[in-house]
Structure formats: C-alpha cells, structure tokens
C-alpha cells in the first residue's frame, strides 16, 4: 500500500514539475517578448523570482495532484 502511494506521489511530482515548468517558461518568454525588463539585472531578478515561485509551488501542487490521482485510480 505504501509503495502504491509513493509511486502515485512520484507520478504527481513529475506531472506537476512538468506543468509548472511549462507555465514558468511561457511566463518568462512572454515577458521577454514584451521587453518588460530593460537591464540584465532586472531580467536576472525576475528569473530568480520565477525560480523561487516554482520551487515553492511544486510540492504544494504535487499533493493536490496526488489527491486527484488517488480519486481517479479508485
């Protein structure tokens, strides 16, 4: 039972990491296209902010995705 839950958690972690990575990449790309940041320091600061947001949201969303996967597998 514990092995199944761990496997589902790893699966949800993978789905969440890919999804959040795609969204973060699109956000950074759109910001580059619109030329919001004028200097390299502003671009670097924004990149660090996005990476921090990604690192903080992946575990939280992973548990939510785990709940959905458990419901769908039942």
mmCIF file of C-alpha atoms in Angstrom:
data_model
loop_
_atom_site.group_PDB
_atom_site.id
_atom_site.type_symbol
_atom_site.label_atom_id
_atom_site.label_comp_id
_atom_site.label_asym_id
_atom_site.label_seq_id
_atom_site.Cartn_x
_atom_site.Cartn_y
_atom_site.Cartn_z
ATOM 1 C CA UNK A 1 0.000 0.000 0.000
ATOM 2 C CA UNK A 2 2.777 2.400 0.929
ATOM 3 C CA UNK A 3 4.575 1.557 -2.310
ATOM 4 C CA UNK A 4 1.485 2.452 -4.331
ATOM 5 C CA UNK A 5 1.080 5.803 -2.587
ATOM 6 C CA UNK A 6 4.772 6.571 -3.062
ATOM 7 C CA UNK A 7 4.524 5.668 -6.759
ATOM 8 C CA UNK A 8 1.489 7.930 -7.135
ATOM 9 C CA UNK A 9 3.329 10.741 -5.342
ATOM 10 C CA UNK A 10 6.322 10.423 -7.666
ATOM 11 C CA UNK A 11 3.951 10.418 -10.642
ATOM 12 C CA UNK A 12 2.159 13.527 -9.379
ATOM 13 C CA UNK A 13 5.501 15.207 -8.667
ATOM 14 C CA UNK A 14 6.557 14.567 -12.252
ATOM 15 C CA UNK A 15 3.278 15.871 -13.704
ATOM 16 C CA UNK A 16 3.393 18.960 -11.517
ATOM 17 C CA UNK A 17 7.048 19.730 -12.243
ATOM 18 C CA UNK A 18 6.460 19.498 -15.990
ATOM 19 C CA UNK A 19 3.293 21.590 -15.832
ATOM 20 C CA UNK A 20 4.766 24.309 -13.640
ATOM 21 C CA UNK A 21 7.945 24.327 -15.744
ATOM 22 C CA UNK A 22 5.946 24.892 -18.928
ATOM 23 C CA UNK A 23 3.915 27.685 -17.351
ATOM 24 C CA UNK A 24 7.046 29.359 -15.935
ATOM 25 C CA UNK A 25 8.774 29.093 -19.319
ATOM 26 C CA UNK A 26 5.799 30.698 -21.045
ATOM 27 C CA UNK A 27 5.704 33.460 -18.441
ATOM 28 C CA UNK A 28 9.405 34.220 -18.881
ATOM 29 C CA UNK A 29 9.073 34.020 -22.671
ATOM 30 C CA UNK A 30 6.120 36.403 -22.811
ATOM 31 C CA UNK A 31 7.954 38.831 -20.580
ATOM 32 C CA UNK A 32 10.963 38.678 -22.914
ATOM 33 C CA UNK A 33 8.782 39.240 -25.980
ATOM 34 C CA UNK A 34 7.142 42.287 -24.397
ATOM 35 C CA UNK A 35 10.563 43.606 -23.315
ATOM 36 C CA UNK A 36 9.411 44.416 -19.788
ATOM 37 C CA UNK A 37 12.940 44.298 -18.338
ATOM 38 C CA UNK A 38 15.374 46.876 -19.639
ATOM 39 C CA UNK A 39 18.572 45.811 -17.890
ATOM 40 C CA UNK A 40 20.263 42.481 -17.336
ATOM 41 C CA UNK A 41 19.898 42.928 -13.581
ATOM 42 C CA UNK A 42 16.103 43.239 -13.907
ATOM 43 C CA UNK A 43 15.976 40.101 -16.085
ATOM 44 C CA UNK A 44 18.094 38.188 -13.593
ATOM 45 C CA UNK A 45 15.958 39.370 -10.692
ATOM 46 C CA UNK A 46 12.786 38.266 -12.471
ATOM 47 C CA UNK A 47 14.315 34.882 -13.302
ATOM 48 C CA UNK A 48 15.243 34.339 -9.644
ATOM 49 C CA UNK A 49 11.713 35.320 -8.594
ATOM 50 C CA UNK A 50 10.179 32.842 -11.028
ATOM 51 C CA UNK A 51 12.516 30.059 -9.901
ATOM 52 C CA UNK A 52 11.646 30.732 -6.267
ATOM 53 C CA UNK A 53 7.924 30.632 -7.073
ATOM 54 C CA UNK A 54 8.394 27.348 -8.954
ATOM 55 C CA UNK A 55 10.337 25.768 -6.096
ATOM 56 C CA UNK A 56 7.647 26.799 -3.606
ATOM 57 C CA UNK A 57 4.605 25.735 -5.633
ATOM 58 C CA UNK A 58 5.685 22.334 -6.983
ATOM 59 C CA UNK A 59 5.368 20.433 -3.654
ATOM 60 C CA UNK A 60 2.021 22.023 -2.807
ATOM 61 C CA UNK A 61 0.518 21.326 -6.215
ATOM 62 C CA UNK A 62 2.026 17.859 -6.157
ATOM 63 C CA UNK A 63 -0.034 16.935 -3.100
ATOM 64 C CA UNK A 64 -3.161 18.309 -4.777
ATOM 65 C CA UNK A 65 -2.373 16.265 -7.896
ATOM 66 C CA UNK A 66 -1.757 13.219 -5.672
ATOM 67 C CA UNK A 67 -5.270 13.597 -4.275
ATOM 68 C CA UNK A 68 -6.708 13.759 -7.776
ATOM 69 C CA UNK A 69 -4.744 10.698 -8.874
ATOM 70 C CA UNK A 70 -5.931 8.717 -5.851
ATOM 71 C CA UNK A 71 -9.531 9.632 -6.601
ATOM 72 C CA UNK A 72 -9.142 8.730 -10.283
ATOM 73 C CA UNK A 73 -7.429 5.399 -9.516
ATOM 74 C CA UNK A 74 -10.147 4.354 -7.017
#
